[in-house]
Amino acid sequence: RRWLPATAVTDLARVRGKIAVTPLRKGSLLQSDMIVARPALTAGQQEIAIMIDAATGVAGKINPGAKVNIYATFDAKEQGAKPVSKVIVSGAQVIDVGKLTPLDRDGGSRGGGPTRKAAGDAVPITFALGTKDAQRVAYAESFASHVRLALVAPGGDDTVSEGDRTYTLDGDK
Protein backbone atom coordinates (compact mmCIF):
# COMPACT_ATOMS: atom_id res chain seq x y z
CA ARG A 1 0.00 0.00 0.00
CA ARG A 2 2.93 2.31 0.59
CA TRP A 3 3.71 2.58 -3.13
CA LEU A 4 0.17 2.39 -4.47
CA PRO A 5 -1.34 5.59 -5.84
CA ALA A 6 -4.49 6.88 -4.16
CA THR A 7 -6.47 5.90 -7.29
CA ALA A 8 -5.46 2.21 -7.12
CA VAL A 9 -8.42 -0.18 -6.90
CA THR A 10 -7.97 -2.53 -3.96
CA ASP A 11 -11.59 -3.62 -3.57
CA LEU A 12 -13.15 -5.25 -6.66
CA ALA A 13 -16.65 -4.49 -5.36
CA ARG A 14 -15.97 -0.84 -6.30
CA VAL A 15 -15.71 -1.77 -10.01
CA ARG A 16 -18.60 -4.23 -10.38
CA GLY A 17 -20.99 -3.17 -13.12
CA LYS A 18 -18.64 -0.48 -14.45
CA ILE A 19 -16.86 -0.35 -17.81
CA ALA A 20 -13.27 0.39 -18.78
CA VAL A 21 -12.51 3.64 -20.60
CA THR A 22 -8.99 2.53 -21.53
CA PRO A 23 -7.63 -0.81 -22.75
CA LEU A 24 -6.86 -3.06 -19.79
CA ARG A 25 -4.01 -5.53 -19.97
CA LYS A 26 -3.36 -8.51 -17.76
CA GLY A 27 -1.04 -7.54 -14.92
CA SER A 28 -1.72 -3.79 -15.14
CA LEU A 29 -2.49 -1.80 -12.04
CA LEU A 30 -6.22 -1.04 -12.07
CA GLN A 31 -6.99 2.55 -11.10
CA SER A 32 -10.36 4.17 -10.43
CA ASP A 33 -9.93 6.68 -13.28
CA MET A 34 -9.71 3.78 -15.77
CA ILE A 35 -13.37 2.81 -15.21
CA VAL A 36 -16.69 4.64 -15.29
CA ALA A 37 -20.30 3.86 -14.54
CA ARG A 38 -22.15 2.17 -17.37
CA PRO A 39 -24.14 4.78 -19.34
CA ALA A 40 -27.75 4.68 -18.26
CA LEU A 41 -30.56 4.93 -20.75
CA THR A 42 -33.70 6.70 -19.73
CA ALA A 43 -37.16 5.22 -20.26
CA GLY A 44 -37.99 5.05 -23.96
CA GLN A 45 -34.37 5.27 -25.14
CA GLN A 46 -32.33 2.72 -27.05
CA GLU A 47 -28.61 2.40 -27.68
CA ILE A 48 -27.61 2.43 -31.33
CA ALA A 49 -24.10 2.56 -32.76
CA ILE A 50 -22.96 3.47 -36.26
CA MET A 51 -19.57 3.65 -37.91
CA ILE A 52 -18.54 7.20 -38.78
CA ASP A 53 -15.47 7.68 -40.94
CA ALA A 54 -12.72 9.89 -39.56
CA ALA A 55 -13.31 12.64 -42.15
CA THR A 56 -16.98 13.14 -41.25
CA GLY A 57 -16.83 12.65 -37.48
CA VAL A 58 -15.65 16.14 -36.42
CA ALA A 59 -12.00 15.08 -36.27
CA GLY A 60 -11.94 13.44 -32.84
CA LYS A 61 -13.80 16.22 -31.02
CA ILE A 62 -16.85 14.08 -30.22
CA ASN A 63 -16.79 12.55 -26.76
CA PRO A 64 -19.31 10.74 -24.55
CA GLY A 65 -21.82 13.25 -23.22
CA ALA A 66 -21.64 15.44 -26.34
CA LYS A 67 -24.70 16.35 -28.38
CA VAL A 68 -24.60 16.19 -32.17
CA ASN A 69 -26.87 16.74 -35.11
CA ILE A 70 -26.85 13.79 -37.52
CA TYR A 71 -26.98 14.58 -41.25
CA ALA A 72 -27.54 12.12 -44.08
CA THR A 73 -26.85 12.82 -47.75
CA PHE A 74 -28.74 10.83 -50.35
CA ASP A 75 -27.65 10.55 -54.00
CA ALA A 76 -30.09 11.57 -56.71
CA LYS A 77 -30.30 8.03 -58.05
CA GLU A 78 -31.26 6.73 -54.61
CA GLN A 79 -33.75 9.45 -53.74
CA GLY A 80 -35.42 10.45 -56.98
CA ALA A 81 -34.52 13.36 -59.20
CA LYS A 82 -32.18 15.45 -57.00
CA PRO A 83 -29.50 14.84 -54.37
CA VAL A 84 -30.65 15.88 -50.91
CA SER A 85 -29.13 16.42 -47.47
CA LYS A 86 -31.33 15.91 -44.41
CA VAL A 87 -30.99 16.48 -40.70
CA ILE A 88 -32.22 13.11 -39.52
CA VAL A 89 -31.71 13.67 -35.78
CA SER A 90 -31.04 16.88 -33.90
CA GLY A 91 -29.50 16.84 -30.45
CA ALA A 92 -28.46 13.17 -30.42
CA GLN A 93 -26.78 12.25 -27.12
CA VAL A 94 -23.41 10.49 -27.59
CA ILE A 95 -22.88 7.81 -24.94
CA ASP A 96 -19.74 6.13 -26.28
CA VAL A 97 -16.97 6.67 -28.82
CA GLY A 98 -15.06 3.56 -29.85
CA LYS A 99 -11.60 3.09 -31.28
CA LEU A 100 -10.53 4.06 -34.78
CA THR A 101 -11.03 0.94 -36.91
CA PRO A 102 -9.50 0.39 -40.36
CA LEU A 103 -12.02 -0.54 -43.04
CA ASP A 104 -11.07 -2.79 -45.94
CA ARG A 105 -11.56 -2.04 -49.64
CA ASP A 106 -14.68 -4.26 -49.81
CA GLY A 107 -16.44 -1.93 -47.39
CA GLY A 108 -16.41 -4.06 -44.25
CA SER A 109 -14.44 -3.40 -41.10
CA ARG A 110 -11.54 -5.74 -40.61
CA GLY A 111 -12.82 -8.18 -38.07
CA GLY A 112 -16.51 -7.80 -38.87
CA GLY A 113 -19.04 -5.08 -38.24
CA PRO A 114 -21.09 -2.61 -40.23
CA THR A 115 -20.27 -1.95 -43.84
CA ARG A 116 -19.24 1.34 -45.39
CA LYS A 117 -18.93 2.37 -49.01
CA ALA A 118 -15.21 3.23 -49.07
CA ALA A 119 -11.90 2.18 -47.55
CA GLY A 120 -10.43 4.22 -44.70
CA ASP A 121 -10.76 4.48 -40.96
CA ALA A 122 -14.00 4.71 -39.00
CA VAL A 123 -15.06 5.12 -35.39
CA PRO A 124 -18.11 3.46 -33.82
CA ILE A 125 -20.25 6.14 -32.17
CA THR A 126 -23.03 5.03 -29.81
CA PHE A 127 -26.10 7.18 -29.21
CA ALA A 128 -29.01 7.11 -26.75
CA LEU A 129 -32.09 7.75 -28.89
CA GLY A 130 -35.83 7.29 -28.89
CA THR A 131 -37.32 4.65 -31.19
CA LYS A 132 -38.14 6.97 -34.11
CA ASP A 133 -34.69 8.61 -34.08
CA ALA A 134 -32.99 5.21 -33.82
CA GLN A 135 -34.96 4.12 -36.92
CA ARG A 136 -33.85 7.28 -38.76
CA VAL A 137 -30.20 6.57 -37.93
CA ALA A 138 -30.50 2.92 -38.99
CA TYR A 139 -32.12 3.97 -42.27
CA ALA A 140 -29.43 6.55 -42.99
CA GLU A 141 -26.66 4.09 -42.11
CA SER A 142 -28.13 1.64 -44.63
CA PHE A 143 -29.20 3.90 -47.49
CA ALA A 144 -27.44 7.28 -47.32
CA SER A 145 -24.32 7.87 -49.37
CA HIS A 146 -22.82 9.71 -46.36
CA VAL A 147 -23.71 10.17 -42.70
CA ARG A 148 -22.10 13.14 -40.97
CA LEU A 149 -22.11 14.48 -37.43
CA ALA A 150 -22.18 18.14 -36.45
CA LEU A 151 -21.08 18.88 -32.90
CA VAL A 152 -23.49 21.13 -31.00
CA ALA A 153 -21.86 23.66 -28.65
CA PRO A 154 -22.41 22.86 -24.96
CA GLY A 155 -25.48 24.76 -23.81
CA GLY A 156 -26.30 25.58 -27.43
CA ASP A 157 -29.62 25.12 -29.14
CA ASP A 158 -29.56 21.71 -30.81
CA THR A 159 -32.99 21.90 -32.43
CA VAL A 160 -33.32 22.35 -36.18
CA SER A 161 -36.53 23.91 -37.50
CA GLU A 162 -38.71 21.89 -39.89
CA GLY A 163 -37.89 24.24 -42.76
CA ASP A 164 -34.15 23.70 -42.29
CA ARG A 165 -34.17 19.89 -42.01
CA THR A 166 -33.92 19.26 -45.78
CA TYR A 167 -31.45 20.91 -48.13
CA THR A 168 -31.04 20.84 -51.90
CA LEU A 169 -28.80 23.05 -53.99
CA ASP A 170 -31.91 24.45 -55.69
CA GLY A 171 -32.91 25.94 -52.34
CA ASP A 172 -29.89 28.30 -52.40
CA LYS A 173 -30.69 31.36 -54.43
PDB file of C-alpha atoms in Angstrom:
ATOM      1  CA  ARG A   1       0.000   0.000   0.000  1.00  0.00           C
ATOM      2  CA  ARG A   2       2.934   2.306   0.590  1.00  0.00           C
ATOM      3  CA  TRP A   3       3.715   2.578  -3.127  1.00  0.00           C
ATOM      4  CA  LEU A   4       0.170   2.388  -4.470  1.00  0.00           C
ATOM      5  CA  PRO A   5      -1.344   5.591  -5.837  1.00  0.00           C
ATOM      6  CA  ALA A   6      -4.493   6.880  -4.158  1.00  0.00           C
ATOM      7  CA  THR A   7      -6.472   5.898  -7.290  1.00  0.00           C
ATOM      8  CA  ALA A   8      -5.458   2.206  -7.116  1.00  0.00           C
ATOM      9  CA  VAL A   9      -8.422  -0.180  -6.901  1.00  0.00           C
ATOM     10  CA  THR A  10      -7.966  -2.532  -3.963  1.00  0.00           C
ATOM     11  CA  ASP A  11     -11.588  -3.617  -3.567  1.00  0.00           C
ATOM     12  CA  LEU A  12     -13.154  -5.249  -6.660  1.00  0.00           C
ATOM     13  CA  ALA A  13     -16.652  -4.491  -5.364  1.00  0.00           C
ATOM     14  CA  ARG A  14     -15.973  -0.843  -6.305  1.00  0.00           C
ATOM     15  CA  VAL A  15     -15.710  -1.767 -10.008  1.00  0.00           C
ATOM     16  CA  ARG A  16     -18.601  -4.228 -10.375  1.00  0.00           C
ATOM     17  CA  GLY A  17     -20.986  -3.167 -13.124  1.00  0.00           C
ATOM     18  CA  LYS A  18     -18.638  -0.476 -14.449  1.00  0.00           C
ATOM     19  CA  ILE A  19     -16.863  -0.352 -17.811  1.00  0.00           C
ATOM     20  CA  ALA A  20     -13.272   0.391 -18.780  1.00  0.00           C
ATOM     21  CA  VAL A  21     -12.512   3.645 -20.598  1.00  0.00           C
ATOM     22  CA  THR A  22      -8.994   2.527 -21.532  1.00  0.00           C
ATOM     23  CA  PRO A  23      -7.634  -0.809 -22.753  1.00  0.00           C
ATOM     24  CA  LEU A  24      -6.861  -3.062 -19.792  1.00  0.00           C
ATOM     25  CA  ARG A  25      -4.007  -5.526 -19.970  1.00  0.00           C
ATOM     26  CA  LYS A  26      -3.358  -8.512 -17.756  1.00  0.00           C
ATOM     27  CA  GLY A  27      -1.044  -7.544 -14.917  1.00  0.00           C
ATOM     28  CA  SER A  28      -1.717  -3.794 -15.144  1.00  0.00           C
ATOM     29  CA  LEU A  29      -2.490  -1.796 -12.041  1.00  0.00           C
ATOM     30  CA  LEU A  30      -6.225  -1.039 -12.069  1.00  0.00           C
ATOM     31  CA  GLN A  31      -6.994   2.550 -11.101  1.00  0.00           C
ATOM     32  CA  SER A  32     -10.363   4.167 -10.435  1.00  0.00           C
ATOM     33  CA  ASP A  33      -9.928   6.676 -13.278  1.00  0.00           C
ATOM     34  CA  MET A  34      -9.708   3.781 -15.766  1.00  0.00           C
ATOM     35  CA  ILE A  35     -13.365   2.815 -15.209  1.00  0.00           C
ATOM     36  CA  VAL A  36     -16.694   4.638 -15.286  1.00  0.00           C
ATOM     37  CA  ALA A  37     -20.298   3.858 -14.536  1.00  0.00           C
ATOM     38  CA  ARG A  38     -22.145   2.170 -17.373  1.00  0.00           C
ATOM     39  CA  PRO A  39     -24.139   4.785 -19.338  1.00  0.00           C
ATOM     40  CA  ALA A  40     -27.753   4.684 -18.265  1.00  0.00           C
ATOM     41  CA  LEU A  41     -30.562   4.929 -20.754  1.00  0.00           C
ATOM     42  CA  THR A  42     -33.702   6.697 -19.725  1.00  0.00           C
ATOM     43  CA  ALA A  43     -37.157   5.220 -20.258  1.00  0.00           C
ATOM     44  CA  GLY A  44     -37.986   5.054 -23.963  1.00  0.00           C
ATOM     45  CA  GLN A  45     -34.365   5.268 -25.143  1.00  0.00           C
ATOM     46  CA  GLN A  46     -32.328   2.718 -27.053  1.00  0.00           C
ATOM     47  CA  GLU A  47     -28.608   2.400 -27.677  1.00  0.00           C
ATOM     48  CA  ILE A  48     -27.607   2.434 -31.330  1.00  0.00           C
ATOM     49  CA  ALA A  49     -24.096   2.556 -32.760  1.00  0.00           C
ATOM     50  CA  ILE A  50     -22.956   3.471 -36.260  1.00  0.00           C
ATOM     51  CA  MET A  51     -19.565   3.651 -37.911  1.00  0.00           C
ATOM     52  CA  ILE A  52     -18.541   7.200 -38.782  1.00  0.00           C
ATOM     53  CA  ASP A  53     -15.474   7.680 -40.945  1.00  0.00           C
ATOM     54  CA  ALA A  54     -12.723   9.891 -39.561  1.00  0.00           C
ATOM     55  CA  ALA A  55     -13.310  12.641 -42.148  1.00  0.00           C
ATOM     56  CA  THR A  56     -16.985  13.144 -41.251  1.00  0.00           C
ATOM     57  CA  GLY A  57     -16.826  12.650 -37.481  1.00  0.00           C
ATOM     58  CA  VAL A  58     -15.653  16.136 -36.423  1.00  0.00           C
ATOM     59  CA  ALA A  59     -12.002  15.078 -36.267  1.00  0.00           C
ATOM     60  CA  GLY A  60     -11.943  13.436 -32.835  1.00  0.00           C
ATOM     61  CA  LYS A  61     -13.799  16.224 -31.018  1.00  0.00           C
ATOM     62  CA  ILE A  62     -16.845  14.084 -30.224  1.00  0.00           C
ATOM     63  CA  ASN A  63     -16.793  12.553 -26.758  1.00  0.00           C
ATOM     64  CA  PRO A  64     -19.305  10.741 -24.547  1.00  0.00           C
ATOM     65  CA  GLY A  65     -21.821  13.251 -23.223  1.00  0.00           C
ATOM     66  CA  ALA A  66     -21.639  15.440 -26.341  1.00  0.00           C
ATOM     67  CA  LYS A  67     -24.702  16.346 -28.380  1.00  0.00           C
ATOM     68  CA  VAL A  68     -24.601  16.191 -32.166  1.00  0.00           C
ATOM     69  CA  ASN A  69     -26.875  16.741 -35.111  1.00  0.00           C
ATOM     70  CA  ILE A  70     -26.850  13.795 -37.517  1.00  0.00           C
ATOM     71  CA  TYR A  71     -26.984  14.584 -41.248  1.00  0.00           C
ATOM     72  CA  ALA A  72     -27.545  12.118 -44.076  1.00  0.00           C
ATOM     73  CA  THR A  73     -26.849  12.818 -47.746  1.00  0.00           C
ATOM     74  CA  PHE A  74     -28.745  10.829 -50.348  1.00  0.00           C
ATOM     75  CA  ASP A  75     -27.648  10.547 -53.999  1.00  0.00           C
ATOM     76  CA  ALA A  76     -30.094  11.574 -56.715  1.00  0.00           C
ATOM     77  CA  LYS A  77     -30.298   8.026 -58.054  1.00  0.00           C
ATOM     78  CA  GLU A  78     -31.256   6.730 -54.606  1.00  0.00           C
ATOM     79  CA  GLN A  79     -33.754   9.451 -53.736  1.00  0.00           C
ATOM     80  CA  GLY A  80     -35.422  10.448 -56.983  1.00  0.00           C
ATOM     81  CA  ALA A  81     -34.521  13.363 -59.197  1.00  0.00           C
ATOM     82  CA  LYS A  82     -32.177  15.450 -57.004  1.00  0.00           C
ATOM     83  CA  PRO A  83     -29.503  14.842 -54.372  1.00  0.00           C
ATOM     84  CA  VAL A  84     -30.647  15.882 -50.911  1.00  0.00           C
ATOM     85  CA  SER A  85     -29.129  16.419 -47.474  1.00  0.00           C
ATOM     86  CA  LYS A  86     -31.334  15.906 -44.408  1.00  0.00           C
ATOM     87  CA  VAL A  87     -30.988  16.479 -40.696  1.00  0.00           C
ATOM     88  CA  ILE A  88     -32.221  13.108 -39.522  1.00  0.00           C
ATOM     89  CA  VAL A  89     -31.715  13.672 -35.778  1.00  0.00           C
ATOM     90  CA  SER A  90     -31.043  16.883 -33.900  1.00  0.00           C
ATOM     91  CA  GLY A  91     -29.498  16.839 -30.450  1.00  0.00           C
ATOM     92  CA  ALA A  92     -28.457  13.169 -30.420  1.00  0.00           C
ATOM     93  CA  GLN A  93     -26.782  12.251 -27.124  1.00  0.00           C
ATOM     94  CA  VAL A  94     -23.412  10.487 -27.587  1.00  0.00           C
ATOM     95  CA  ILE A  95     -22.881   7.810 -24.942  1.00  0.00           C
ATOM     96  CA  ASP A  96     -19.736   6.130 -26.277  1.00  0.00           C
ATOM     97  CA  VAL A  97     -16.972   6.672 -28.820  1.00  0.00           C
ATOM     98  CA  GLY A  98     -15.062   3.559 -29.849  1.00  0.00           C
ATOM     99  CA  LYS A  99     -11.602   3.088 -31.280  1.00  0.00           C
ATOM    100  CA  LEU A 100     -10.528   4.057 -34.776  1.00  0.00           C
ATOM    101  CA  THR A 101     -11.028   0.935 -36.915  1.00  0.00           C
ATOM    102  CA  PRO A 102      -9.497   0.392 -40.364  1.00  0.00           C
ATOM    103  CA  LEU A 103     -12.025  -0.540 -43.043  1.00  0.00           C
ATOM    104  CA  ASP A 104     -11.068  -2.790 -45.937  1.00  0.00           C
ATOM    105  CA  ARG A 105     -11.561  -2.041 -49.643  1.00  0.00           C
ATOM    106  CA  ASP A 106     -14.680  -4.263 -49.812  1.00  0.00           C
ATOM    107  CA  GLY A 107     -16.438  -1.927 -47.390  1.00  0.00           C
ATOM    108  CA  GLY A 108     -16.409  -4.063 -44.247  1.00  0.00           C
ATOM    109  CA  SER A 109     -14.445  -3.400 -41.096  1.00  0.00           C
ATOM    110  CA  ARG A 110     -11.537  -5.737 -40.614  1.00  0.00           C
ATOM    111  CA  GLY A 111     -12.821  -8.179 -38.069  1.00  0.00           C
ATOM    112  CA  GLY A 112     -16.515  -7.796 -38.868  1.00  0.00           C
ATOM    113  CA  GLY A 113     -19.041  -5.083 -38.236  1.00  0.00           C
ATOM    114  CA  PRO A 114     -21.086  -2.613 -40.230  1.00  0.00           C
ATOM    115  CA  THR A 115     -20.269  -1.947 -43.841  1.00  0.00           C
ATOM    116  CA  ARG A 116     -19.237   1.340 -45.385  1.00  0.00           C
ATOM    117  CA  LYS A 117     -18.927   2.370 -49.007  1.00  0.00           C
ATOM    118  CA  ALA A 118     -15.206   3.226 -49.066  1.00  0.00           C
ATOM    119  CA  ALA A 119     -11.902   2.184 -47.546  1.00  0.00           C
ATOM    120  CA  GLY A 120     -10.428   4.223 -44.703  1.00  0.00           C
ATOM    121  CA  ASP A 121     -10.761   4.480 -40.960  1.00  0.00           C
ATOM    122  CA  ALA A 122     -13.996   4.713 -39.002  1.00  0.00           C
ATOM    123  CA  VAL A 123     -15.059   5.117 -35.388  1.00  0.00           C
ATOM    124  CA  PRO A 124     -18.107   3.459 -33.821  1.00  0.00           C
ATOM    125  CA  ILE A 125     -20.248   6.138 -32.169  1.00  0.00           C
ATOM    126  CA  THR A 126     -23.029   5.031 -29.807  1.00  0.00           C
ATOM    127  CA  PHE A 127     -26.104   7.178 -29.208  1.00  0.00           C
ATOM    128  CA  ALA A 128     -29.015   7.108 -26.747  1.00  0.00           C
ATOM    129  CA  LEU A 129     -32.095   7.747 -28.891  1.00  0.00           C
ATOM    130  CA  GLY A 130     -35.835   7.294 -28.893  1.00  0.00           C
ATOM    131  CA  THR A 131     -37.324   4.647 -31.194  1.00  0.00           C
ATOM    132  CA  LYS A 132     -38.140   6.973 -34.111  1.00  0.00           C
ATOM    133  CA  ASP A 133     -34.689   8.615 -34.083  1.00  0.00           C
ATOM    134  CA  ALA A 134     -32.986   5.205 -33.822  1.00  0.00           C
ATOM    135  CA  GLN A 135     -34.963   4.123 -36.918  1.00  0.00           C
ATOM    136  CA  ARG A 136     -33.847   7.277 -38.758  1.00  0.00           C
ATOM    137  CA  VAL A 137     -30.200   6.569 -37.931  1.00  0.00           C
ATOM    138  CA  ALA A 138     -30.502   2.919 -38.994  1.00  0.00           C
ATOM    139  CA  TYR A 139     -32.121   3.967 -42.275  1.00  0.00           C
ATOM    140  CA  ALA A 140     -29.431   6.550 -42.991  1.00  0.00           C
ATOM    141  CA  GLU A 141     -26.656   4.090 -42.108  1.00  0.00           C
ATOM    142  CA  SER A 142     -28.126   1.641 -44.630  1.00  0.00           C
ATOM    143  CA  PHE A 143     -29.200   3.898 -47.494  1.00  0.00           C
ATOM    144  CA  ALA A 144     -27.444   7.277 -47.325  1.00  0.00           C
ATOM    145  CA  SER A 145     -24.319   7.872 -49.374  1.00  0.00           C
ATOM    146  CA  HIS A 146     -22.824   9.714 -46.358  1.00  0.00           C
ATOM    147  CA  VAL A 147     -23.713  10.167 -42.695  1.00  0.00           C
ATOM    148  CA  ARG A 148     -22.104  13.144 -40.966  1.00  0.00           C
ATOM    149  CA  LEU A 149     -22.112  14.479 -37.428  1.00  0.00           C
ATOM    150  CA  ALA A 150     -22.183  18.142 -36.446  1.00  0.00           C
ATOM    151  CA  LEU A 151     -21.079  18.876 -32.899  1.00  0.00           C
ATOM    152  CA  VAL A 152     -23.487  21.130 -31.002  1.00  0.00           C
ATOM    153  CA  ALA A 153     -21.865  23.656 -28.652  1.00  0.00           C
ATOM    154  CA  PRO A 154     -22.412  22.858 -24.964  1.00  0.00           C
ATOM    155  CA  GLY A 155     -25.480  24.756 -23.810  1.00  0.00           C
ATOM    156  CA  GLY A 156     -26.295  25.584 -27.426  1.00  0.00           C
ATOM    157  CA  ASP A 157     -29.622  25.121 -29.138  1.00  0.00           C
ATOM    158  CA  ASP A 158     -29.559  21.707 -30.812  1.00  0.00           C
ATOM    159  CA  THR A 159     -32.986  21.895 -32.432  1.00  0.00           C
ATOM    160  CA  VAL A 160     -33.318  22.347 -36.177  1.00  0.00           C
ATOM    161  CA  SER A 161     -36.526  23.909 -37.497  1.00  0.00           C
ATOM    162  CA  GLU A 162     -38.707  21.886 -39.890  1.00  0.00           C
ATOM    163  CA  GLY A 163     -37.893  24.243 -42.757  1.00  0.00           C
ATOM    164  CA  ASP A 164     -34.147  23.702 -42.288  1.00  0.00           C
ATOM    165  CA  ARG A 165     -34.171  19.892 -42.013  1.00  0.00           C
ATOM    166  CA  THR A 166     -33.923  19.261 -45.782  1.00  0.00           C
ATOM    167  CA  TYR A 167     -31.446  20.906 -48.127  1.00  0.00           C
ATOM    168  CA  THR A 168     -31.041  20.844 -51.901  1.00  0.00           C
ATOM    169  CA  LEU A 169     -28.801  23.046 -53.988  1.00  0.00           C
ATOM    170  CA  ASP A 170     -31.912  24.452 -55.695  1.00  0.00           C
ATOM    171  CA  GLY A 171     -32.913  25.944 -52.339  1.00  0.00           C
ATOM    172  CA  ASP A 172     -29.887  28.297 -52.398  1.00  0.00           C
ATOM    173  CA  LYS A 173     -30.694  31.363 -54.426  1.00  0.00           C
TER     174      LYS A 173
END
